[in-house]
Coordinates of C-alpha atoms and ligand atoms in Angstrom, one line a residue:
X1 CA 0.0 0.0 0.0
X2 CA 0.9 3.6 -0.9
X3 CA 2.2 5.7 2.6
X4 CA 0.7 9.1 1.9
X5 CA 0.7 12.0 4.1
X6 CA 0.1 15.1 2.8
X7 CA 1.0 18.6 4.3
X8 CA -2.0 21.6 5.9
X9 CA -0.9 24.7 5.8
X10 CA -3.8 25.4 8.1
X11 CA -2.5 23.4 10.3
X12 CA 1.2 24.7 10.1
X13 CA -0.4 28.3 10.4
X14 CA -1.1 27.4 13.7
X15 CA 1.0 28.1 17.4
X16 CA 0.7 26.1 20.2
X17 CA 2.1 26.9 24.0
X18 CA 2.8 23.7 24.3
X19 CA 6.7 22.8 25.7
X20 CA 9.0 21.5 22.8
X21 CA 11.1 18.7 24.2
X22 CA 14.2 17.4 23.5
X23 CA 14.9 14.1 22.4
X24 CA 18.0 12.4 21.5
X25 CA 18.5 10.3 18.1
X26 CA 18.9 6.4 18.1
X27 CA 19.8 5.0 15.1
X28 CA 17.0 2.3 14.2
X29 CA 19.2 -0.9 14.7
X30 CA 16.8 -2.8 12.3
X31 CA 18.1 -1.0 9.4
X32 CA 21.2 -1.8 8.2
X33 CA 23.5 -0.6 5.4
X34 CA 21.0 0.2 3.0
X35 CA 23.5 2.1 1.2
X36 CA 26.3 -0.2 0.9
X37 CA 27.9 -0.7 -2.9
X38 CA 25.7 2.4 -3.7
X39 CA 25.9 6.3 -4.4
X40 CA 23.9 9.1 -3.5
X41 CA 24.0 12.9 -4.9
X42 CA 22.7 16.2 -3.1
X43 CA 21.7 19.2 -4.8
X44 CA 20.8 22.1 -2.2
X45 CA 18.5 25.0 -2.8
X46 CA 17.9 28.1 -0.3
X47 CA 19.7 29.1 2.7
X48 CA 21.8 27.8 5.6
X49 CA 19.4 26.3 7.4
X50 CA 18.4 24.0 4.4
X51 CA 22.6 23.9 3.9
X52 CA 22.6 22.5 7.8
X53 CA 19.5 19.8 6.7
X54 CA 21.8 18.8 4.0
X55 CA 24.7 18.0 6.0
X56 CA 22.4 15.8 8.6
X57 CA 21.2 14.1 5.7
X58 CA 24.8 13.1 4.3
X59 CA 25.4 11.9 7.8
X60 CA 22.4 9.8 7.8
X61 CA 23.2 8.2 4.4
X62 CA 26.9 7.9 5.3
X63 CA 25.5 5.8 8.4
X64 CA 24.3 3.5 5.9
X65 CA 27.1 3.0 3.4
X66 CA 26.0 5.4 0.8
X67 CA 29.4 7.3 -0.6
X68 CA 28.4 10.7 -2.2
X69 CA 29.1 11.2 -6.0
X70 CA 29.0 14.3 -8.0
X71 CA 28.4 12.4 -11.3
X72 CA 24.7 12.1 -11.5
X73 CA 24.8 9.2 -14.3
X74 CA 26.5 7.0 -11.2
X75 CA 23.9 7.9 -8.9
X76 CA 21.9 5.3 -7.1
X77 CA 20.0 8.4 -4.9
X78 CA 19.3 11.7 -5.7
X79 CA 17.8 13.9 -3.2
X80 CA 17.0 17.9 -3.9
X81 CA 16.8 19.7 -0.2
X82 CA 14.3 22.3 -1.9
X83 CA 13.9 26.2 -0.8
X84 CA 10.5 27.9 -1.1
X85 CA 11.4 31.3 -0.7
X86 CA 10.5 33.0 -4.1
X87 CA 8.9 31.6 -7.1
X88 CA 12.3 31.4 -9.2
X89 CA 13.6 29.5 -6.7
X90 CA 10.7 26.8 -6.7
X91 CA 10.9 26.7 -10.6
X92 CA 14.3 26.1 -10.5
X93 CA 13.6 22.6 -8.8
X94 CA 11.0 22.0 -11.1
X95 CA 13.0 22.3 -13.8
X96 CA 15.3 20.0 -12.0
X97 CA 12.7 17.2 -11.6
X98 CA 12.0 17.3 -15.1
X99 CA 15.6 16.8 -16.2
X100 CA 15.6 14.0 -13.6
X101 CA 12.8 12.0 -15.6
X102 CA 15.5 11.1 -18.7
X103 CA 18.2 9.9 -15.4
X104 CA 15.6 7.5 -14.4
X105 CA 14.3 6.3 -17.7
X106 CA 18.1 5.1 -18.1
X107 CA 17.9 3.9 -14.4
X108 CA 15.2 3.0 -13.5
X109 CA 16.4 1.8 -10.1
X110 CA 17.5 5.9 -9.4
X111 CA 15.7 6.8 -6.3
X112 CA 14.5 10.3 -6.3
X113 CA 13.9 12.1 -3.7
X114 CA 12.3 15.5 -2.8
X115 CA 12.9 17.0 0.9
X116 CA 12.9 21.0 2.7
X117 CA 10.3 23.5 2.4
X118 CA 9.0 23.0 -0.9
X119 CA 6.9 19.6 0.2
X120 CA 5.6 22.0 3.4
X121 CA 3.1 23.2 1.1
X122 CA 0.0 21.9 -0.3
X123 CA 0.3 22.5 -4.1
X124 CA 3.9 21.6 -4.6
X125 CA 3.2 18.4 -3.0
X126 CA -0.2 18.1 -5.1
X127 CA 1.9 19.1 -8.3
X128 CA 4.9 16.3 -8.0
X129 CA 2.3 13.5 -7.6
X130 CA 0.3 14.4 -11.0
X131 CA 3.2 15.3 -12.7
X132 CA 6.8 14.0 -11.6
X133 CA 5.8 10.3 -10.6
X134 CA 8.7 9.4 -11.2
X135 CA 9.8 10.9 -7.8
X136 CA 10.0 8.0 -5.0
X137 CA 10.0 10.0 -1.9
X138 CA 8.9 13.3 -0.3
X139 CA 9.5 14.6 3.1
X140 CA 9.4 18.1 4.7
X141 CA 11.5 19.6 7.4
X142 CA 10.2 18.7 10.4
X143 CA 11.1 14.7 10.1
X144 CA 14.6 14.3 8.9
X145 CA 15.1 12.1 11.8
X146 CA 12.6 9.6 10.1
X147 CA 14.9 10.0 6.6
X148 CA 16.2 6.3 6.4
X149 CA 12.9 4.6 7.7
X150 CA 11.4 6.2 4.6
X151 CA 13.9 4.8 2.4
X152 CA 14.2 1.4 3.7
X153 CA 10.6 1.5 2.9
X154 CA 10.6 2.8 -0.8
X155 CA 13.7 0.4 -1.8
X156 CA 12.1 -2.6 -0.4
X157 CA 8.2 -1.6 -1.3
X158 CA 9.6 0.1 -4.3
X159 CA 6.5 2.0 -4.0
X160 CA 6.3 5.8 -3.5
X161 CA 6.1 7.3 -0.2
X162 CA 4.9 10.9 1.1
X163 CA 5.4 11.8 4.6
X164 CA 5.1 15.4 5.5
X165 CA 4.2 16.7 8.8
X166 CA 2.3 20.0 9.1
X167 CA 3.3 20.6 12.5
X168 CA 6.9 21.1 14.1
X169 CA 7.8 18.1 17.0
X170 CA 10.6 17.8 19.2
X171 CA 13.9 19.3 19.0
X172 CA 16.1 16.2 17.9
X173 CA 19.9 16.1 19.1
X174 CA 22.3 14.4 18.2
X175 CA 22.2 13.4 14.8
X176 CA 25.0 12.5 12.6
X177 CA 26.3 15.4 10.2
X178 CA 28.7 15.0 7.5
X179 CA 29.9 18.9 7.3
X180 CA 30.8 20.2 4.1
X181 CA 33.5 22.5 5.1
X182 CA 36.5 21.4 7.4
X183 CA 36.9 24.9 9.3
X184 CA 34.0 26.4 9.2
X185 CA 30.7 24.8 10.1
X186 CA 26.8 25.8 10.6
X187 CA 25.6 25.4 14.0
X188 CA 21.5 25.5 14.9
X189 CA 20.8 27.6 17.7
X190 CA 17.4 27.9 16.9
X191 CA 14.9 26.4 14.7
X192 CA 11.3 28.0 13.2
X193 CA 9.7 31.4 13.2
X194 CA 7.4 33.2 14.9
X195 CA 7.7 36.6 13.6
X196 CA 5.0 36.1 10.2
X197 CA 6.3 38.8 8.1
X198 CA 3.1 39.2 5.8
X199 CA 5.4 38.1 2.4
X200 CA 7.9 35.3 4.2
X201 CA 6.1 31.5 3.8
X202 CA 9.3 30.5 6.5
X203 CA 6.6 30.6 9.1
X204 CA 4.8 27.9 7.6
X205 CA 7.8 26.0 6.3
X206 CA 9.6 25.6 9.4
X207 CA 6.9 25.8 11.8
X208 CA 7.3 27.8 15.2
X209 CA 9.9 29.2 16.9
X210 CA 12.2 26.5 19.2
X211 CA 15.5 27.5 20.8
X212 CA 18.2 24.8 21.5
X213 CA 19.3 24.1 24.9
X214 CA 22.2 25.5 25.2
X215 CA 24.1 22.8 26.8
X216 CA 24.0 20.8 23.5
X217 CA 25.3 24.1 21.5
X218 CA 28.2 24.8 23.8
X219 CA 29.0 20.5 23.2
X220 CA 28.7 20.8 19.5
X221 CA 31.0 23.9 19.5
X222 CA 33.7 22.6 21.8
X223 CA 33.7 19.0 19.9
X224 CA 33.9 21.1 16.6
X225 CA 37.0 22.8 18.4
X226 CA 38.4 19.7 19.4
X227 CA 38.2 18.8 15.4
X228 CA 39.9 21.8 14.5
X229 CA 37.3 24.3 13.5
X230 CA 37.8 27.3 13.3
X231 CA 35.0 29.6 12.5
X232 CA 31.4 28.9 13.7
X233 CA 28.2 30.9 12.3
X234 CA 25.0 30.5 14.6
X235 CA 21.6 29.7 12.9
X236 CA 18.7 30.5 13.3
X237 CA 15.7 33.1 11.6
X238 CA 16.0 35.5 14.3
X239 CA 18.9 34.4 15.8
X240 CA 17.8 37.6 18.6
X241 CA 14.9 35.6 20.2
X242 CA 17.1 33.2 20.8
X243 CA 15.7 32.1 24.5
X244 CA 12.6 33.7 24.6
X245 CA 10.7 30.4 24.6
X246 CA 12.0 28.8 27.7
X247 CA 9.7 28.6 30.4
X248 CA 12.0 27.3 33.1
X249 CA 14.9 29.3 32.8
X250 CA 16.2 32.8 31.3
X251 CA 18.8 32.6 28.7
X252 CA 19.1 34.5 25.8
X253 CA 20.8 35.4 22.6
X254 CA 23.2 38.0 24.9
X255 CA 24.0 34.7 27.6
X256 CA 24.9 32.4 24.8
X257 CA 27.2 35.2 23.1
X258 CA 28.7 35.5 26.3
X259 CA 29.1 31.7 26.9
X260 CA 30.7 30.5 23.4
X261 CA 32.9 33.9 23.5
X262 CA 34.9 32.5 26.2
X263 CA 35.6 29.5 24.6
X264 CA 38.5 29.0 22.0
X265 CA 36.8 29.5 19.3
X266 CA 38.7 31.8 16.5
X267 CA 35.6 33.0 15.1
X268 CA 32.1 33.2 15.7
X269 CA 29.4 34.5 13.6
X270 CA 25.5 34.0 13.6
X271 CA 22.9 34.7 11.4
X272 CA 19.7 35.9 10.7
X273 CA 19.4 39.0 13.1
X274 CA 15.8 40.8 13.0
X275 CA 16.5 44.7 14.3
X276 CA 13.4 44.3 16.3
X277 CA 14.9 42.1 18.8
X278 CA 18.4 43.0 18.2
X279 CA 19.4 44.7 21.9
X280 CA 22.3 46.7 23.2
X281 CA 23.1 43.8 25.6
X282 CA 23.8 41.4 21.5
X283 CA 26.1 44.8 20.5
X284 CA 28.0 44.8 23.6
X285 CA 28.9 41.2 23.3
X286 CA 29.9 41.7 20.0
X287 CA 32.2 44.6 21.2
X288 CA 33.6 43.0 23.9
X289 CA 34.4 39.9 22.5
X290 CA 37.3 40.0 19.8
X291 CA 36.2 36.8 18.8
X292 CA 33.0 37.6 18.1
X293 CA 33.1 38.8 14.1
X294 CA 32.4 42.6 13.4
X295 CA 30.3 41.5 10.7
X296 CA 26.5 41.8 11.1
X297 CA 23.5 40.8 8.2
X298 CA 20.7 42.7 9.3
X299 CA 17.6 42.9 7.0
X300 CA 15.8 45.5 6.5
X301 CA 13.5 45.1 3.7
X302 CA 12.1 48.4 3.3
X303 CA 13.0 51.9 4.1
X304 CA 9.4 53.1 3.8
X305 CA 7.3 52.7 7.4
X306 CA 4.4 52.3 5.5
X307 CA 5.2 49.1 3.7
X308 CA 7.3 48.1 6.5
X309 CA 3.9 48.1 8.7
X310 CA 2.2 46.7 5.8
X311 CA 4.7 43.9 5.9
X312 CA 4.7 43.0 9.8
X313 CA 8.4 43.9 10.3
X314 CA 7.6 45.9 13.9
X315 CA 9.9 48.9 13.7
X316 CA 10.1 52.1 11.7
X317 CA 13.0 53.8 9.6
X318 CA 14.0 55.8 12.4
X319 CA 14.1 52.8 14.9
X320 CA 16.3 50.8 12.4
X321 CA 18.8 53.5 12.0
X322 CA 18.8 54.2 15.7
X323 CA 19.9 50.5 15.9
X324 CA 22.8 51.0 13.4
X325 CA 23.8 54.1 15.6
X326 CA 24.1 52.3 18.2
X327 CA 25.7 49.4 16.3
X328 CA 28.4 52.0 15.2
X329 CA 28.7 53.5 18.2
X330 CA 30.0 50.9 20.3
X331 CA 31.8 48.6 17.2
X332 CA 33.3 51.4 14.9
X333 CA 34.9 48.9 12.8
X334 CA 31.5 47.4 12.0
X335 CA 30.5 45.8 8.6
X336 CA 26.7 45.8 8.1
X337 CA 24.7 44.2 5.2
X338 CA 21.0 43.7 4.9
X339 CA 18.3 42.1 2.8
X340 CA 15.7 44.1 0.7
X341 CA 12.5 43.8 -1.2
X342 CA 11.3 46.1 -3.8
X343 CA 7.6 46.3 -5.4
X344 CA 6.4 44.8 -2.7
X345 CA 2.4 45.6 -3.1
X346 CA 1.7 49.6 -2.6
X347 CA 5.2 50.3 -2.7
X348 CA 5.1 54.1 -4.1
X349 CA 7.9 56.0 -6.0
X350 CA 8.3 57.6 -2.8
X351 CA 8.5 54.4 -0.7
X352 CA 11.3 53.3 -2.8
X353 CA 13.0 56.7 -2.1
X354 CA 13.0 56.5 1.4
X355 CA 14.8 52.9 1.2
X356 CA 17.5 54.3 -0.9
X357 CA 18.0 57.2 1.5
X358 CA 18.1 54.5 3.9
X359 CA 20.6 52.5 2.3
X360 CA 22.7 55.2 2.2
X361 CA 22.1 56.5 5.5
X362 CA 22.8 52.7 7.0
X363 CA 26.1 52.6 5.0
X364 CA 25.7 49.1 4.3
X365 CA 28.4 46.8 2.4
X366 CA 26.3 44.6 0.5
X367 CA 23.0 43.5 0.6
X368 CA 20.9 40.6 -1.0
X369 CA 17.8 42.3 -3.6
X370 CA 14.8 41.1 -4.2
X371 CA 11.7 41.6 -6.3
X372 CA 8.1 40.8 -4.1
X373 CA 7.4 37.6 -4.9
X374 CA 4.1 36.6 -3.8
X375 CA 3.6 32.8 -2.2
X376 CA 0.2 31.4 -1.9
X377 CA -1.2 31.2 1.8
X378 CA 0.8 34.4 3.0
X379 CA -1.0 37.5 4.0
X380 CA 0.4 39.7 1.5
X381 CA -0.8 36.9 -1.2
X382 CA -4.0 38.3 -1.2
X383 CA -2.7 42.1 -1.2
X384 CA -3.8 44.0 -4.8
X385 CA 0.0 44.0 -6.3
X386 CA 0.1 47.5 -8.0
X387 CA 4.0 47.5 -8.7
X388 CA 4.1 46.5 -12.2
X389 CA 7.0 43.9 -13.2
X390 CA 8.8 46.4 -15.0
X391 CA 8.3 49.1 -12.1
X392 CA 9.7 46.5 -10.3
X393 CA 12.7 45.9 -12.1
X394 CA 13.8 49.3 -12.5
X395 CA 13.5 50.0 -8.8
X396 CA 15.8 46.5 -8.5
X397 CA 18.1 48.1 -10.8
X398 CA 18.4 51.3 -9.5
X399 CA 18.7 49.7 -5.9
X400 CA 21.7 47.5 -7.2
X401 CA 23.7 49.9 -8.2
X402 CA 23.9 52.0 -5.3
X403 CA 24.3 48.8 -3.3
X404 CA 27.6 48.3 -5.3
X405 CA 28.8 51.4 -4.3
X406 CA 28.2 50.1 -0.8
X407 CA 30.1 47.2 -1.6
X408 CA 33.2 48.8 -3.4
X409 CA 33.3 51.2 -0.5
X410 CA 33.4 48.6 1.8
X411 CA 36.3 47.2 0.2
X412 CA 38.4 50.1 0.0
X413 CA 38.2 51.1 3.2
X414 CA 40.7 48.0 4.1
X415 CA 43.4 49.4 1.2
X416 CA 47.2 49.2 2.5
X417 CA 45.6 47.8 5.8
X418 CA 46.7 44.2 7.1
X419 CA 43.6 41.8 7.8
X420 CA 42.9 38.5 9.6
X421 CA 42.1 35.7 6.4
X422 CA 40.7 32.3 7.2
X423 CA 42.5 30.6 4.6
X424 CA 39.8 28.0 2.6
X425 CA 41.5 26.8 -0.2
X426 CA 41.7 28.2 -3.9
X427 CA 40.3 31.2 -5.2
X428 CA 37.3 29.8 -7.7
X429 CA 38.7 32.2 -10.7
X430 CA 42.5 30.7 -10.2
X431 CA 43.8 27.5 -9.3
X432 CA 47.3 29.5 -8.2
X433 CA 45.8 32.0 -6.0
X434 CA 44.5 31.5 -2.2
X435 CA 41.2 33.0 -1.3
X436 CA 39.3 33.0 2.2
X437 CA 37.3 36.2 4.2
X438 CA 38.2 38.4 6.4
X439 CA 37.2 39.3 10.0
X440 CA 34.6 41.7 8.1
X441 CA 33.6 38.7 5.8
X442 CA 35.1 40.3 3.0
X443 CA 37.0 37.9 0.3
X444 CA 40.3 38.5 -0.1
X445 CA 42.6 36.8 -3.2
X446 CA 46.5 36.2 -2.5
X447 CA 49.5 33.8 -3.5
X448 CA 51.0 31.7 -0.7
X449 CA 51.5 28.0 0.1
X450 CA 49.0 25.3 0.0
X451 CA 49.5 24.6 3.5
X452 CA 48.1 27.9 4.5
X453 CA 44.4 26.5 4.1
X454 CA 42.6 25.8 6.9
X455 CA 45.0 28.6 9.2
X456 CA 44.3 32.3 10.0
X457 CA 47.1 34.6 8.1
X458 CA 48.0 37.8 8.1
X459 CA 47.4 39.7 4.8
X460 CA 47.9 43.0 3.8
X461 CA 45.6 44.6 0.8
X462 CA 47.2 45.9 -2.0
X463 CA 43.7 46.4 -4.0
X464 CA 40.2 46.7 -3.3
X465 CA 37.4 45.7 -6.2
X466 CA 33.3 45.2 -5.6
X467 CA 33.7 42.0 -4.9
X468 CA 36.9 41.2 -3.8
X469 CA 40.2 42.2 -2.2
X470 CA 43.6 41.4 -3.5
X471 CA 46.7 40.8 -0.9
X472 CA 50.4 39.6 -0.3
X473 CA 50.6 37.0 2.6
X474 CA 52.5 38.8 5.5
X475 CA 52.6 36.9 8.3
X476 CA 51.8 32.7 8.5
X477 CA 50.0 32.9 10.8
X478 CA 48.2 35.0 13.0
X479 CA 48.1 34.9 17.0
Ligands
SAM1 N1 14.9 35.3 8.7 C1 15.6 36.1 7.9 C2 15.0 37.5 8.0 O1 14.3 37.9 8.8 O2 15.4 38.4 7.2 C3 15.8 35.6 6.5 C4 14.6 35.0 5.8 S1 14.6 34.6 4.1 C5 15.3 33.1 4.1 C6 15.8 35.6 3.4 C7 15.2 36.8 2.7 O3 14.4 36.5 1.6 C8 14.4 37.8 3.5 O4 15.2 38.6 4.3 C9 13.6 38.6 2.5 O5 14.4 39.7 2.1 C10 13.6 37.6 1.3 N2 12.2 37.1 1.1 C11 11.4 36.4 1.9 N3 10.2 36.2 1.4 C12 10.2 36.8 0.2 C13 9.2 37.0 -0.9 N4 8.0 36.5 -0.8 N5 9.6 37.7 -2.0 C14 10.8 38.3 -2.1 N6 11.7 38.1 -1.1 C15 11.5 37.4 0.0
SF4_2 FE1 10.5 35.2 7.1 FE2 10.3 37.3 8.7 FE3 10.7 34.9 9.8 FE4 12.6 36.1 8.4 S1 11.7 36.9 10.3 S2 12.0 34.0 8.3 S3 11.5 37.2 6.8 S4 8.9 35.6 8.7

């Protein structure tokens, strides 16, 4: 029999005050190398936290005896961790499963499978089953845990399975992770949001907001230290409200700031901050701890408090750039960058002016651009769009360029100046050359030594371009 379990958004909508627990993972002994002799391939869509997925889901295949392949013609298993963010990015996977048909045709034994926050949502899930059938298995991303029971199922049933749950469960530690990077790695602090901006399906996707206890962090940092890391980024939507939904104790974003800062760790860095949670107790952290990054992606979204009410974001213009003030204030050396979105529905001519003032007033070095893209079950779905897709554009345009300025400024201001480079291997443009980022995440392009990669260096920059920094090695490494 067919397993089918389809996703409610309705349901997902939903918050409940009940306690999330936390339960740790036990391999199901039952299932044994499932993978063994065979090959499995990963494409990843979206952002970090679907980057993070990924890795648990290497780990869970590696558990089994799968080796990873990046030929997709010798893959046994392919699985695409999907992002729902924007349209674009759903098409993209589309477009994906399609080319996937004529893999499978060859081989027919190819097991396909779908996962992440595309399957969260009714239609998509609706739209692989009438059209893609030659997909195997679908799950969302609140059951990776279950990952391998599903595919012991499909490769001995060899009969489809769908198993999406509409609602968030436990908090599940302990799982295995194969990490893509050997110095720098992703660590969950949080998982979910609560904040419903009225564009953002996340809410839906990834189900409500559930902190970590932060004994597990503080073990999966030190064992990542004891493994040589070097650089950890926190994750989490609003890495700010970190905290805020434990009942039994108070600890928040500020306490586990403090806490990993202590430990010998070169580099921290976290990710996503929302400004309206983002308090003086977070900037004084990141000011008194030098390893603590002065690096910080705040989003924005608009610079109009009109749209920004319209789209949920709880604070004004002037609130935001009191924030970077205060950011400035106490960590001069700052780099800020935010995220955007432009024609987002009753965004004026003159709403769009007042984010470019604020662009320039934030001084930002970079920022990610988007054009409103609406997703079906959001409020702003329903909003009358009046931004025509050509309006749209142009304001995208125009926004872009005076981002870049942001970015080349950014740059330059590190000219004849000696930085701190976590060395990650070679630049992607030249084999000879060395590339990693600086302190202020900037990328910076040098020659030096292979055995440089994976250490901290000294580097001093001899030019600054919009996207990246040239340098001569000065020192092998830094204290
Ligand atoms: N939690 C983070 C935050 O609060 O900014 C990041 C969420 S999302 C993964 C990354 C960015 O995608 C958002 O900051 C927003 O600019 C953009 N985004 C989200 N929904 C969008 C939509 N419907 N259309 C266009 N851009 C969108
Ligand atoms: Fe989406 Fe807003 Fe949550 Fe970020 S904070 S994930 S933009 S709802």
């Amino acid at each position: 029999m067919e397993r089918i379990n389809k996703p409610d958004l309705s349901v997902a909508r939903k918050r409940s005050k009940s306690e999330v627990d936390t339960i740790n993972y036990h391999k199901n002994q039952s299932i044994k190398n499932l993978g063994v002799g065979k090959k499995y391939l990963i494409q990843t869509h979206g952002c970090q936290a679907n980057e993070a997925d990924t890795e648990v889901i290497q780990g869970l295949l590696e558990e089994q005896g799968f080796v990873k392949t990046k030929i997709i013609e010798e893959a046994d298993l392919v699985l695409i961790n999907t992002c729902a963010i924007r349209e674009n990015a759903e098409n993209k996977v589309f477009g994906e499963l399609g080319r996937l048909k004529s893999f499978k045709k060859i081989n027919p034994n190819m097991i396909i499978v779908v996962s992440g926050c595309m399957p969260q949502e009714e239609e998509v899930v609706e739209r692989i089953m009438k059209k893609y059938k030659h997909v195997d298995l679908i799950f969302g991303t609140h059951n990776i845990n279950r990952f391998i029971e599903y595919l012991d199922y499909v490769m001995k049933e060899r009969k489809p399975l769908i198993e999406v749950y509409s609602k968030e469960g436990d908090i599940v530690e302990d799982l295995p992770q194969l990490r893509e990077n050997r110095f720098k790695a992703w660590v969950n602090i949080m998982f979910g949001c609560d904040e419903f901006c009225t564009y953002c399906i996340v809410p839906y996707t990834r189900g409500k907001e559930r902190s970590r206890r932060k004994e597990y962090i503080i073990k999966e940092v030190e064992n990542l230290i004891k493994r040589g890391y070097k650089e950890i980024t926190l994750l989490g939507q609003n890495v700010n409200s970190y905290g805020l939904d434990f009942t039994d104790e108070v600890y928040q974003f500020s306490d586990l700031l403090e806490d990993l800062g202590k430990l010998p760790i070169e580099r921290i860095r976290f990710t996503t901050s929302h400004p309206k949670d983002f308090n003086d107790k977070v900037i004084d952290c990141i000011a008194k701890y030098p390893n603590i990054m002065p690096y910080i992606h705040l989003p924005v979204q608009s610079g109009s408090d009109s749209v920004l009410k319209k789209m949920n974001r709880k604070y004004t213009k002037a609130q935001y750039l009191d924030l970077v003030d205060r950011i400035y204030a106490k960590v001069p050396n700052v780099s800020l960058t935010t995220d955007i979105i432009v024609g987002f529905p009753t965004e004026t001519k003159e709403d769009f002016e007042e984010t470019l003032d604020l662009v320039k007033k934030a001084k930002f070095e970079g920022a990610y651009t988007f054009i409103y893209s609406p997703r079906k079950g959001t409020p702003a779905a329903k909003y009358e769009n009046d931004v025509t897709p050509e309006e749209a554009k142009r304001r995208l345009y125009i926004l872009n360029d005076l981002v870049n300025e942001g970015y080349l400024r950014g740059n330059k201001r590190f000219e004849g100046k000696t930085v701190k480079v976590l060395v990650e291997g070679y630049s992607k443009t030249n084999k000879d050359v060395l590339s990693g980022y600086t302190e202020n995440n900037k990328l910076v392009n040098f020659n030096g030594p292979d055995s440089l990669i994976g250490k901290i260096v000294e580097v001093k920059v001899v030019k600054s371009k919009t996207w990246s920094l040239d340098g001569e090695i000065v020192k092998k490494e830094a204290e």
